[in-house]
Amino acid sequence: MNNRRNVEIVDIKQLSSDVFSMWVKDEEIASNGKPGQFASLYCNNETRLLPRPISICEINKDEGLVRFVYRVVGKGTKEFSELKVSDRINILGPIGDGFNLEGKNVLVVGGGIGIPPLLELSKHLDGKKHIILGYRDEVFLDDEFKQYGDVYVSTEDGSSGTKGNVIDAIVANKLLEDNEIDMIFACGPTPMLRGLKDFANKNGIKAQISLEERMACGVGACLSCVCKTKEKDHHTHVHNTRICKEGPVFYANEVEI
Amino acid sequence: MFNNEINMSVNIAGVEWKNPVTTASGTFGSGIEYSDFVDLNALGAVTTKGVSNVPWEGNQTPRIAETTSGMLNAIGLQNPGVDVFIERDLAFLKEFDTNIIVNVCGRTERDYCEVVEKLADNDVDMLEINISCPNVSEGGITFGQNCDSVESITKAVKKYAKQPIIMKLSPNVSNIGDIARAAEAGGADAVSLINTLTGSKIDIHRRKFELANKTGGLSGPAIKPIAIRMVYEVAKAVNIPIIGMGGIMNAEDAIEFILAGASAVAVGTANFTNQRATLEVIAGIYDYMKKYNVKDINELIGCVE
Ligand SMILES: Cc1cc2nc3c(=O)[nH]c(=O)nc-3n(C[C@H](O)[C@H](O)[C@H](O)COP(=O)(O)OP(=O)(O)OC[C@H]3O[C@@H](n4cnc5c(N)ncnc54)[C@H](O)[C@@H]3O)c2cc1C
Ligand SMILES: Cc1cc2nc3c(=O)[nH]c(=O)nc-3n(C[C@H](O)[C@H](O)[C@H](O)COP(=O)(O)O)c2cc1C
Ligand code: FES
């Protein structure tokens, strides 16, 4: 991986009351980034020492641009939301091991702020794609997915799509009955991933899930970002693995969540 | 890059370092991951993550939390154990022209001695004995908080060690000078300080501790003033060299430690913010020496008035 870089923001937009979309100019991630990988974004405020891991939402290889879509949940993401076009930000990436592009008839399942990385993924998957996007209430990015597959929405308050969660939407739309699904790709909050892991196992389908954990180094050195594993990990030699290095995407059955 | 008329090399307990900068244990792995960013040959020494006799799983997650100008960690000394360490990490590090300092941890005196004995005939330049980790229930800090146990564990590891021993001191004590004297009395060849300060953080929305371990070790610029004061106190208390650390983000911070009495410095949390922090510290010390016409870094050690 290349050194941390100070990159320019070329576009920044608000997508919902607390979700922002930002395009930066970075040849490195634009040429080498893969769906499911992420970047470390550093705060300009020096009292905040640790990088914020943010997934690659989209890449524009020709123009050397990378898109991040993030929700304001704390001080760092608040700072990022206040950046303007031509401001600069330090980033490191692409980081981690992303999705394996496989399957002929697949479910792409995102929950909340887990949805953004699935956009670049959906661009690259061959075969039939059923894209299920779960929100609490406000929807974002759903329109942009429509060019890559059939989109189904769920909201907890029922304001759009199926009322309930992503599994309710999969069931309500008979996606398993009507298709021979051979892979599930998922990113979202842990309870959703846990639910999907069970759902995938019950239905005998393989699943790739993208996990989150607090990170300090973002390069595999500090062991803050680990997740429990079923087997002994080849690097750590204990039953846990580094999400920033071996992940963030894992086969659901390799990890304990 | 460096002019030969300026001497940056220091001698720590008989080991020659090309410059006074190493990595703080646990913030740099064994250097493998950071070798993408840092030419390890440029460092005075690489200090590894703590190594124990058998693999340790470490604590539950979340293991870290950010604080204002600092961070808390409760990794719990996860490591693959000394055998894997020798076979993989040491084999990697040996290829570089730098000193290798292996940080050693344990639950009992026997654990420490076992690791030290296994490393004795390996290509390791120095050993740093961590008697100051606040994040494990047994061992670690419990050895580092009173003078008798510091002296006795130092004596114990010295029996097995073939390399110079650096005792790594905890700041969570009432008199760091006394602790350093106990280490010196036990035969320590050098001391390093400070390890992290025990702290905690609460998420007020969830009304829960941010760390699974509830408490963790505070590091980063927030602890630097305490570290400077402690290095100064220890420099007055003992005659063995001091490796200073705690919140070093840049060369100015490092020079403060040297002026306070440290013969060498370690860069820790800064590696998380800037992967090349160690290299920038080295270059900045050189620039400072040039600016103030200091010919030999050793002239700066402990020269604060
Ligand atoms: C691999 C990965 C990919 C991610 N991709 C995205 C994305 O595309 N869009 C997005 O909005 N969010 C994403 N997140 C979550 C994002 O990293 C956090 O929301 C963000 O770090 C919060 O920072 P803050 O300063 O606003 O919050 P604060 O709560 O003030 O942050 C304090 C500290 O906790 C860390 N932290 C807080 N929440 C999380 C979290 N959920 N995961 C990891 N660290 C956290 C911060 O990095 C910081 O070090 C991703 C997380 C991971 C691990
Ligand atoms: C994530 C993390 C892991 C650490 N692991 C170890 C360790 O294994 N052994 C040890 O002696 N100190 C360990 N430390 C302490 C550091 O080596 C250092 O003493 C402390 O962080 C202060 O320096 P800093 O402020 O520059 O980080 C760790 C610190 C951090 C932040
Ligand atoms: S964040 Fe340091 S190992 Fe993953």
JSON list of N, CA and C in Angstrom, two decimals, chain A residues 1-4 42 47-52 92 213-217 219-224 226 228 234-240 242 245, chain B residues 26 28-29 33-34 36-37 55-57 60-64 66-71 75 78 80 84 88 210 221 249 269 272-273 275-276:
[
{"chain": "A", "resi": 1, "resn": "MET", "atom": "N", "xyz": [0.84, -1.20, 0.00]},
{"chain": "A", "resi": 1, "resn": "MET", "atom": "CA", "xyz": [0.00, 0.00, 0.00]},
{"chain": "A", "resi": 1, "resn": "MET", "atom": "C", "xyz": [0.88, 1.25, 0.00]},
{"chain": "A", "resi": 2, "resn": "ASN", "atom": "N", "xyz": [0.41, 2.31, -0.64]},
{"chain": "A", "resi": 2, "resn": "ASN", "atom": "CA", "xyz": [1.16, 3.56, -0.66]},
{"chain": "A", "resi": 2, "resn": "ASN", "atom": "C", "xyz": [0.94, 4.38, 0.59]},
{"chain": "A", "resi": 3, "resn": "ASN", "atom": "N", "xyz": [1.80, 5.36, 0.80]},
{"chain": "A", "resi": 3, "resn": "ASN", "atom": "CA", "xyz": [1.67, 6.24, 1.96]},
{"chain": "A", "resi": 3, "resn": "ASN", "atom": "C", "xyz": [0.36, 6.99, 1.98]},
{"chain": "A", "resi": 4, "resn": "ARG", "atom": "N", "xyz": [0.06, 7.52, 3.15]},
{"chain": "A", "resi": 4, "resn": "ARG", "atom": "CA", "xyz": [-1.07, 8.40, 3.34]},
{"chain": "A", "resi": 4, "resn": "ARG", "atom": "C", "xyz": [-0.94, 9.60, 2.39]},
{"chain": "A", "resi": 42, "resn": "TYR", "atom": "N", "xyz": [-8.56, 10.64, 7.71]},
{"chain": "A", "resi": 42, "resn": "TYR", "atom": "CA", "xyz": [-8.01, 11.29, 8.91]},
{"chain": "A", "resi": 42, "resn": "TYR", "atom": "C", "xyz": [-8.66, 12.65, 9.10]},
{"chain": "A", "resi": 47, "resn": "THR", "atom": "N", "xyz": [-6.73, 16.95, 17.46]},
{"chain": "A", "resi": 47, "resn": "THR", "atom": "CA", "xyz": [-7.04, 16.29, 18.73]},
{"chain": "A", "resi": 47, "resn": "THR", "atom": "C", "xyz": [-7.70, 14.93, 18.49]},
{"chain": "A", "resi": 48, "resn": "ARG", "atom": "N", "xyz": [-8.08, 14.68, 17.23]},
{"chain": "A", "resi": 48, "resn": "ARG", "atom": "CA", "xyz": [-8.65, 13.38, 16.88]},
{"chain": "A", "resi": 48, "resn": "ARG", "atom": "C", "xyz": [-7.59, 12.57, 16.14]},
{"chain": "A", "resi": 49, "resn": "LEU", "atom": "N", "xyz": [-7.02, 11.61, 16.85]},
{"chain": "A", "resi": 49, "resn": "LEU", "atom": "CA", "xyz": [-5.82, 10.94, 16.34]},
{"chain": "A", "resi": 49, "resn": "LEU", "atom": "C", "xyz": [-6.10, 9.80, 15.39]},
{"chain": "A", "resi": 50, "resn": "LEU", "atom": "N", "xyz": [-7.25, 9.15, 15.55]},
{"chain": "A", "resi": 50, "resn": "LEU", "atom": "CA", "xyz": [-7.45, 7.88, 14.85]},
{"chain": "A", "resi": 50, "resn": "LEU", "atom": "C", "xyz": [-8.18, 8.08, 13.53]},
{"chain": "A", "resi": 51, "resn": "PRO", "atom": "N", "xyz": [-7.83, 7.24, 12.57]},
{"chain": "A", "resi": 51, "resn": "PRO", "atom": "CA", "xyz": [-8.51, 7.31, 11.28]},
{"chain": "A", "resi": 51, "resn": "PRO", "atom": "C", "xyz": [-9.95, 6.81, 11.38]},
{"chain": "A", "resi": 52, "resn": "ARG", "atom": "N", "xyz": [-10.81, 7.34, 10.52]},
{"chain": "A", "resi": 52, "resn": "ARG", "atom": "CA", "xyz": [-12.18, 6.83, 10.40]},
{"chain": "A", "resi": 52, "resn": "ARG", "atom": "C", "xyz": [-12.22, 5.89, 9.20]},
{"chain": "A", "resi": 92, "resn": "LEU", "atom": "N", "xyz": [-5.75, 7.06, 3.48]},
{"chain": "A", "resi": 92, "resn": "LEU", "atom": "CA", "xyz": [-4.87, 5.91, 3.25]},
{"chain": "A", "resi": 92, "resn": "LEU", "atom": "C", "xyz": [-5.75, 4.79, 2.70]},
{"chain": "A", "resi": 213, "resn": "GLU", "atom": "N", "xyz": [-15.44, -2.86, 13.06]},
{"chain": "A", "resi": 213, "resn": "GLU", "atom": "CA", "xyz": [-14.90, -2.81, 14.42]},
{"chain": "A", "resi": 213, "resn": "GLU", "atom": "C", "xyz": [-14.07, -1.55, 14.53]},
{"chain": "A", "resi": 214, "resn": "ARG", "atom": "N", "xyz": [-13.86, -1.10, 15.77]},
{"chain": "A", "resi": 214, "resn": "ARG", "atom": "CA", "xyz": [-13.02, 0.08, 16.00]},
{"chain": "A", "resi": 214, "resn": "ARG", "atom": "C", "xyz": [-11.60, -0.19, 15.53]},
{"chain": "A", "resi": 215, "resn": "MET", "atom": "N", "xyz": [-11.00, 0.76, 14.90]},
{"chain": "A", "resi": 215, "resn": "MET", "atom": "CA", "xyz": [-9.66, 0.58, 14.36]},
{"chain": "A", "resi": 215, "resn": "MET", "atom": "C", "xyz": [-8.73, 1.69, 14.83]},
{"chain": "A", "resi": 216, "resn": "ALA", "atom": "N", "xyz": [-7.47, 1.30, 15.09]},
{"chain": "A", "resi": 216, "resn": "ALA", "atom": "CA", "xyz": [-6.48, 2.32, 15.44]},
{"chain": "A", "resi": 216, "resn": "ALA", "atom": "C", "xyz": [-5.47, 2.48, 14.31]},
{"chain": "A", "resi": 217, "resn": "CYS", "atom": "N", "xyz": [-4.82, 1.37, 13.93]},
{"chain": "A", "resi": 217, "resn": "CYS", "atom": "CA", "xyz": [-3.78, 1.52, 12.90]},
{"chain": "A", "resi": 217, "resn": "CYS", "atom": "C", "xyz": [-4.35, 1.43, 11.50]},
{"chain": "A", "resi": 219, "resn": "VAL", "atom": "N", "xyz": [-3.81, -0.88, 9.52]},
{"chain": "A", "resi": 219, "resn": "VAL", "atom": "CA", "xyz": [-2.87, -1.57, 8.64]},
{"chain": "A", "resi": 219, "resn": "VAL", "atom": "C", "xyz": [-2.51, -2.97, 9.13]},
{"chain": "A", "resi": 220, "resn": "GLY", "atom": "N", "xyz": [-3.19, -3.44, 10.19]},
{"chain": "A", "resi": 220, "resn": "GLY", "atom": "CA", "xyz": [-2.96, -4.82, 10.63]},
{"chain": "A", "resi": 220, "resn": "GLY", "atom": "C", "xyz": [-1.95, -4.98, 11.75]},
{"chain": "A", "resi": 221, "resn": "ALA", "atom": "N", "xyz": [-1.56, -3.87, 12.38]},
{"chain": "A", "resi": 221, "resn": "ALA", "atom": "CA", "xyz": [-0.48, -3.97, 13.36]},
{"chain": "A", "resi": 221, "resn": "ALA", "atom": "C", "xyz": [-0.93, -3.96, 14.82]},
{"chain": "A", "resi": 222, "resn": "CYS", "atom": "N", "xyz": [-2.07, -3.31, 15.13]},
{"chain": "A", "resi": 222, "resn": "CYS", "atom": "CA", "xyz": [-2.38, -3.03, 16.54]},
{"chain": "A", "resi": 222, "resn": "CYS", "atom": "C", "xyz": [-3.31, -4.05, 17.19]},
{"chain": "A", "resi": 223, "resn": "LEU", "atom": "N", "xyz": [-4.00, -4.85, 16.39]},
{"chain": "A", "resi": 223, "resn": "LEU", "atom": "CA", "xyz": [-4.92, -5.87, 16.88]},
{"chain": "A", "resi": 223, "resn": "LEU", "atom": "C", "xyz": [-6.12, -5.30, 17.64]},
{"chain": "A", "resi": 224, "resn": "SER", "atom": "N", "xyz": [-6.54, -4.10, 17.28]},
{"chain": "A", "resi": 224, "resn": "SER", "atom": "CA", "xyz": [-7.73, -3.57, 17.93]},
{"chain": "A", "resi": 224, "resn": "SER", "atom": "C", "xyz": [-9.00, -4.02, 17.21]},
{"chain": "A", "resi": 226, "resn": "VAL", "atom": "N", "xyz": [-10.23, -6.87, 15.89]},
{"chain": "A", "resi": 226, "resn": "VAL", "atom": "CA", "xyz": [-10.40, -8.30, 15.63]},
{"chain": "A", "resi": 226, "resn": "VAL", "atom": "C", "xyz": [-11.85, -8.78, 15.77]},
{"chain": "A", "resi": 228, "resn": "LYS", "atom": "N", "xyz": [-13.94, -12.68, 16.28]},
{"chain": "A", "resi": 228, "resn": "LYS", "atom": "CA", "xyz": [-13.73, -14.10, 16.62]},
{"chain": "A", "resi": 228, "resn": "LYS", "atom": "C", "xyz": [-13.93, -14.99, 15.39]},
{"chain": "A", "resi": 234, "resn": "HIS", "atom": "N", "xyz": [-4.70, -17.90, 10.54]},
{"chain": "A", "resi": 234, "resn": "HIS", "atom": "CA", "xyz": [-3.34, -18.21, 10.07]},
{"chain": "A", "resi": 234, "resn": "HIS", "atom": "C", "xyz": [-2.32, -17.15, 10.50]},
{"chain": "A", "resi": 235, "resn": "HIS", "atom": "N", "xyz": [-2.78, -15.92, 10.66]},
{"chain": "A", "resi": 235, "resn": "HIS", "atom": "CA", "xyz": [-1.81, -14.88, 11.06]},
{"chain": "A", "resi": 235, "resn": "HIS", "atom": "C", "xyz": [-1.68, -14.77, 12.58]},
{"chain": "A", "resi": 236, "resn": "THR", "atom": "N", "xyz": [-2.81, -14.67, 13.29]},
{"chain": "A", "resi": 236, "resn": "THR", "atom": "CA", "xyz": [-2.74, -14.39, 14.72]},
{"chain": "A", "resi": 236, "resn": "THR", "atom": "C", "xyz": [-2.42, -15.65, 15.54]},
{"chain": "A", "resi": 237, "resn": "HIS", "atom": "N", "xyz": [-2.69, -16.83, 14.95]},
{"chain": "A", "resi": 237, "resn": "HIS", "atom": "CA", "xyz": [-2.51, -18.10, 15.65]},
{"chain": "A", "resi": 237, "resn": "HIS", "atom": "C", "xyz": [-3.41, -18.25, 16.87]},
{"chain": "A", "resi": 238, "resn": "VAL", "atom": "N", "xyz": [-4.46, -17.43, 16.95]},
{"chain": "A", "resi": 238, "resn": "VAL", "atom": "CA", "xyz": [-5.50, -17.62, 17.95]},
{"chain": "A", "resi": 238, "resn": "VAL", "atom": "C", "xyz": [-6.84, -17.52, 17.21]},
{"chain": "A", "resi": 239, "resn": "HIS", "atom": "N", "xyz": [-7.96, -17.64, 17.96]},
{"chain": "A", "resi": 239, "resn": "HIS", "atom": "CA", "xyz": [-9.26, -17.67, 17.29]},
{"chain": "A", "resi": 239, "resn": "HIS", "atom": "C", "xyz": [-9.81, -16.27, 17.07]},
{"chain": "A", "resi": 240, "resn": "ASN", "atom": "N", "xyz": [-9.02, -15.43, 16.47]},
{"chain": "A", "resi": 240, "resn": "ASN", "atom": "CA", "xyz": [-9.57, -14.17, 15.99]},
{"chain": "A", "resi": 240, "resn": "ASN", "atom": "C", "xyz": [-8.75, -13.64, 14.84]},
{"chain": "A", "resi": 242, "resn": "ARG", "atom": "N", "xyz": [-7.99, -10.18, 11.96]},
{"chain": "A", "resi": 242, "resn": "ARG", "atom": "CA", "xyz": [-7.99, -8.73, 11.83]},
{"chain": "A", "resi": 242, "resn": "ARG", "atom": "C", "xyz": [-8.98, -8.28, 10.75]},
{"chain": "A", "resi": 245, "resn": "LYS", "atom": "N", "xyz": [-7.38, -6.26, 7.85]},
{"chain": "A", "resi": 245, "resn": "LYS", "atom": "CA", "xyz": [-6.41, -6.91, 6.96]},
{"chain": "A", "resi": 245, "resn": "LYS", "atom": "C", "xyz": [-7.04, -8.10, 6.25]},
{"chain": "B", "resi": 26, "resn": "GLY", "atom": "N", "xyz": [3.72, -2.52, 20.62]},
{"chain": "B", "resi": 26, "resn": "GLY", "atom": "CA", "xyz": [2.27, -2.68, 20.43]},
{"chain": "B", "resi": 26, "resn": "GLY", "atom": "C", "xyz": [1.66, -1.74, 19.42]},
{"chain": "B", "resi": 28, "resn": "PHE", "atom": "N", "xyz": [3.31, -1.05, 16.45]},
{"chain": "B", "resi": 28, "resn": "PHE", "atom": "CA", "xyz": [4.04, -1.21, 15.19]},
{"chain": "B", "resi": 28, "resn": "PHE", "atom": "C", "xyz": [4.10, -2.69, 14.80]},
{"chain": "B", "resi": 29, "resn": "GLY", "atom": "N", "xyz": [3.30, -3.53, 15.48]},
{"chain": "B", "resi": 29, "resn": "GLY", "atom": "CA", "xyz": [3.36, -4.97, 15.24]},
{"chain": "B", "resi": 29, "resn": "GLY", "atom": "C", "xyz": [4.79, -5.44, 15.39]},
{"chain": "B", "resi": 33, "resn": "GLU", "atom": "N", "xyz": [3.83, -4.99, 8.84]},
{"chain": "B", "resi": 33, "resn": "GLU", "atom": "CA", "xyz": [2.78, -4.19, 8.20]},
{"chain": "B", "resi": 33, "resn": "GLU", "atom": "C", "xyz": [3.29, -2.79, 7.88]},
{"chain": "B", "resi": 34, "resn": "TYR", "atom": "N", "xyz": [4.12, -2.24, 8.77]},
{"chain": "B", "resi": 34, "resn": "TYR", "atom": "CA", "xyz": [4.59, -0.87, 8.55]},
{"chain": "B", "resi": 34, "resn": "TYR", "atom": "C", "xyz": [5.72, -0.79, 7.52]},
{"chain": "B", "resi": 36, "resn": "ASP", "atom": "N", "xyz": [5.62, -1.40, 4.58]},
{"chain": "B", "resi": 36, "resn": "ASP", "atom": "CA", "xyz": [5.08, -0.77, 3.36]},
{"chain": "B", "resi": 36, "resn": "ASP", "atom": "C", "xyz": [5.36, 0.73, 3.35]},
{"chain": "B", "resi": 37, "resn": "PHE", "atom": "N", "xyz": [5.46, 1.32, 4.52]},
{"chain": "B", "resi": 37, "resn": "PHE", "atom": "CA", "xyz": [5.53, 2.79, 4.62]},
{"chain": "B", "resi": 37, "resn": "PHE", "atom": "C", "xyz": [6.88, 3.29, 5.10]},
{"chain": "B", "resi": 55, "resn": "PRO", "atom": "N", "xyz": [0.49, -18.65, 22.90]},
{"chain": "B", "resi": 55, "resn": "PRO", "atom": "CA", "xyz": [-0.38, -17.65, 22.27]},
{"chain": "B", "resi": 55, "resn": "PRO", "atom": "C", "xyz": [-1.40, -17.08, 23.25]},
{"chain": "B", "resi": 56, "resn": "TRP", "atom": "N", "xyz": [-1.66, -15.79, 23.17]},
{"chain": "B", "resi": 56, "resn": "TRP", "atom": "CA", "xyz": [-2.69, -15.15, 23.99]},
{"chain": "B", "resi": 56, "resn": "TRP", "atom": "C", "xyz": [-3.80, -14.61, 23.09]},
{"chain": "B", "resi": 57, "resn": "GLU", "atom": "N", "xyz": [-5.04, -14.86, 23.49]},
{"chain": "B", "resi": 57, "resn": "GLU", "atom": "CA", "xyz": [-6.20, -14.44, 22.68]},
{"chain": "B", "resi": 57, "resn": "GLU", "atom": "C", "xyz": [-6.50, -12.94, 22.82]},
{"chain": "B", "resi": 60, "resn": "GLN", "atom": "N", "xyz": [-11.85, -9.01, 24.85]},
{"chain": "B", "resi": 60, "resn": "GLN", "atom": "CA", "xyz": [-13.03, -8.85, 24.00]},
{"chain": "B", "resi": 60, "resn": "GLN", "atom": "C", "xyz": [-12.97, -7.48, 23.31]},
{"chain": "B", "resi": 61, "resn": "THR", "atom": "N", "xyz": [-13.72, -7.31, 22.24]},
{"chain": "B", "resi": 61, "resn": "THR", "atom": "CA", "xyz": [-13.85, -6.00, 21.61]},
{"chain": "B", "resi": 61, "resn": "THR", "atom": "C", "xyz": [-15.09, -5.30, 22.17]},
{"chain": "B", "resi": 62, "resn": "PRO", "atom": "N", "xyz": [-15.22, -3.98, 22.08]},
{"chain": "B", "resi": 62, "resn": "PRO", "atom": "CA", "xyz": [-14.24, -3.02, 21.59]},
{"chain": "B", "resi": 62, "resn": "PRO", "atom": "C", "xyz": [-13.00, -2.93, 22.47]},
{"chain": "B", "resi": 63, "resn": "ARG", "atom": "N", "xyz": [-11.86, -2.89, 21.78]},
{"chain": "B", "resi": 63, "resn": "ARG", "atom": "CA", "xyz": [-10.57, -2.85, 22.47]},
{"chain": "B", "resi": 63, "resn": "ARG", "atom": "C", "xyz": [-9.97, -1.45, 22.52]},
{"chain": "B", "resi": 64, "resn": "ILE", "atom": "N", "xyz": [-10.53, -0.52, 21.77]},
{"chain": "B", "resi": 64, "resn": "ILE", "atom": "CA", "xyz": [-9.97, 0.85, 21.79]},
{"chain": "B", "resi": 64, "resn": "ILE", "atom": "C", "xyz": [-11.08, 1.89, 21.82]},
{"chain": "B", "resi": 66, "resn": "GLU", "atom": "N", "xyz": [-11.32, 6.40, 21.24]},
{"chain": "B", "resi": 66, "resn": "GLU", "atom": "CA", "xyz": [-10.58, 7.64, 21.06]},
{"chain": "B", "resi": 66, "resn": "GLU", "atom": "C", "xyz": [-10.97, 8.62, 22.18]},
{"chain": "B", "resi": 67, "resn": "THR", "atom": "N", "xyz": [-10.00, 9.39, 22.65]},
{"chain": "B", "resi": 67, "resn": "THR", "atom": "CA", "xyz": [-10.27, 10.44, 23.63]},
{"chain": "B", "resi": 67, "resn": "THR", "atom": "C", "xyz": [-9.63, 11.73, 23.11]},
{"chain": "B", "resi": 68, "resn": "THR", "atom": "N", "xyz": [-9.89, 12.85, 23.75]},
{"chain": "B", "resi": 68, "resn": "THR", "atom": "CA", "xyz": [-9.32, 14.10, 23.26]},
{"chain": "B", "resi": 68, "resn": "THR", "atom": "C", "xyz": [-7.79, 14.02, 23.29]},
{"chain": "B", "resi": 69, "resn": "SER", "atom": "N", "xyz": [-7.17, 14.17, 22.14]},
{"chain": "B", "resi": 69, "resn": "SER", "atom": "CA", "xyz": [-5.71, 14.08, 22.01]},
{"chain": "B", "resi": 69, "resn": "SER", "atom": "C", "xyz": [-5.11, 12.80, 22.57]},
{"chain": "B", "resi": 70, "resn": "GLY", "atom": "N", "xyz": [-5.88, 11.75, 22.55]},
{"chain": "B", "resi": 70, "resn": "GLY", "atom": "CA", "xyz": [-5.37, 10.49, 23.06]},
{"chain": "B", "resi": 70, "resn": "GLY", "atom": "C", "xyz": [-6.25, 9.33, 22.64]},
{"chain": "B", "resi": 71, "resn": "MET", "atom": "N", "xyz": [-5.91, 8.17, 23.17]},
{"chain": "B", "resi": 71, "resn": "MET", "atom": "CA", "xyz": [-6.76, 6.99, 22.95]},
{"chain": "B", "resi": 71, "resn": "MET", "atom": "C", "xyz": [-6.58, 6.03, 24.12]},
{"chain": "B", "resi": 75, "resn": "ILE", "atom": "N", "xyz": [-6.05, -4.02, 24.46]},
{"chain": "B", "resi": 75, "resn": "ILE", "atom": "CA", "xyz": [-5.87, -5.13, 23.53]},
{"chain": "B", "resi": 75, "resn": "ILE", "atom": "C", "xyz": [-5.77, -6.43, 24.33]},
{"chain": "B", "resi": 78, "resn": "GLN", "atom": "N", "xyz": [-2.74, -9.64, 23.04]},
{"chain": "B", "resi": 78, "resn": "GLN", "atom": "CA", "xyz": [-2.88, -10.72, 22.07]},
{"chain": "B", "resi": 78, "resn": "GLN", "atom": "C", "xyz": [-1.56, -10.90, 21.32]},
{"chain": "B", "resi": 80, "resn": "PRO", "atom": "N", "xyz": [0.93, -14.27, 19.10]},
{"chain": "B", "resi": 80, "resn": "PRO", "atom": "CA", "xyz": [0.93, -15.68, 18.67]},
{"chain": "B", "resi": 80, "resn": "PRO", "atom": "C", "xyz": [1.87, -16.56, 19.49]},
{"chain": "B", "resi": 84, "resn": "VAL", "atom": "N", "xyz": [6.07, -18.97, 17.35]},
{"chain": "B", "resi": 84, "resn": "VAL", "atom": "CA", "xyz": [5.68, -18.38, 16.07]},
{"chain": "B", "resi": 84, "resn": "VAL", "atom": "C", "xyz": [6.45, -17.07, 15.86]},
{"chain": "B", "resi": 88, "resn": "ARG", "atom": "N", "xyz": [8.55, -16.58, 12.49]},
{"chain": "B", "resi": 88, "resn": "ARG", "atom": "CA", "xyz": [8.03, -15.68, 11.46]},
{"chain": "B", "resi": 88, "resn": "ARG", "atom": "C", "xyz": [8.52, -14.24, 11.62]},
{"chain": "B", "resi": 210, "resn": "GLU", "atom": "N", "xyz": [-17.08, 2.28, 27.04]},
{"chain": "B", "resi": 210, "resn": "GLU", "atom": "CA", "xyz": [-16.73, 2.17, 25.63]},
{"chain": "B", "resi": 210, "resn": "GLU", "atom": "C", "xyz": [-15.85, 0.95, 25.34]},
{"chain": "B", "resi": 221, "resn": "PRO", "atom": "N", "xyz": [-0.74, 12.27, 22.76]},
{"chain": "B", "resi": 221, "resn": "PRO", "atom": "CA", "xyz": [-0.27, 13.57, 23.25]},
{"chain": "B", "resi": 221, "resn": "PRO", "atom": "C", "xyz": [-0.85, 13.98, 24.61]},
{"chain": "B", "resi": 249, "resn": "MET", "atom": "N", "xyz": [4.58, 12.90, 18.95]},
{"chain": "B", "resi": 249, "resn": "MET", "atom": "CA", "xyz": [3.96, 13.01, 17.62]},
{"chain": "B", "resi": 249, "resn": "MET", "atom": "C", "xyz": [4.93, 13.54, 16.58]},
{"chain": "B", "resi": 269, "resn": "THR", "atom": "N", "xyz": [1.56, 5.83, 19.56]},
{"chain": "B", "resi": 269, "resn": "THR", "atom": "CA", "xyz": [0.26, 6.17, 19.00]},
{"chain": "B", "resi": 269, "resn": "THR", "atom": "C", "xyz": [0.37, 7.00, 17.71]},
{"chain": "B", "resi": 272, "resn": "PHE", "atom": "N", "xyz": [-0.31, 5.53, 14.33]},
{"chain": "B", "resi": 272, "resn": "PHE", "atom": "CA", "xyz": [-1.70, 5.31, 13.88]},
{"chain": "B", "resi": 272, "resn": "PHE", "atom": "C", "xyz": [-2.20, 6.50, 13.08]},
{"chain": "B", "resi": 273, "resn": "THR", "atom": "N", "xyz": [-1.73, 7.69, 13.46]},
{"chain": "B", "resi": 273, "resn": "THR", "atom": "CA", "xyz": [-2.16, 8.91, 12.78]},
{"chain": "B", "resi": 273, "resn": "THR", "atom": "C", "xyz": [-1.35, 9.13, 11.50]},
{"chain": "B", "resi": 275, "resn": "GLN", "atom": "N", "xyz": [1.67, 7.02, 9.42]},
{"chain": "B", "resi": 275, "resn": "GLN", "atom": "CA", "xyz": [2.47, 5.79, 9.34]},
{"chain": "B", "resi": 275, "resn": "GLN", "atom": "C", "xyz": [3.97, 6.09, 9.30]},
{"chain": "B", "resi": 276, "resn": "ARG", "atom": "N", "xyz": [4.34, 7.28, 8.83]},
{"chain": "B", "resi": 276, "resn": "ARG", "atom": "CA", "xyz": [5.75, 7.63, 8.70]},
{"chain": "B", "resi": 276, "resn": "ARG", "atom": "C", "xyz": [6.25, 8.51, 9.83]}
]
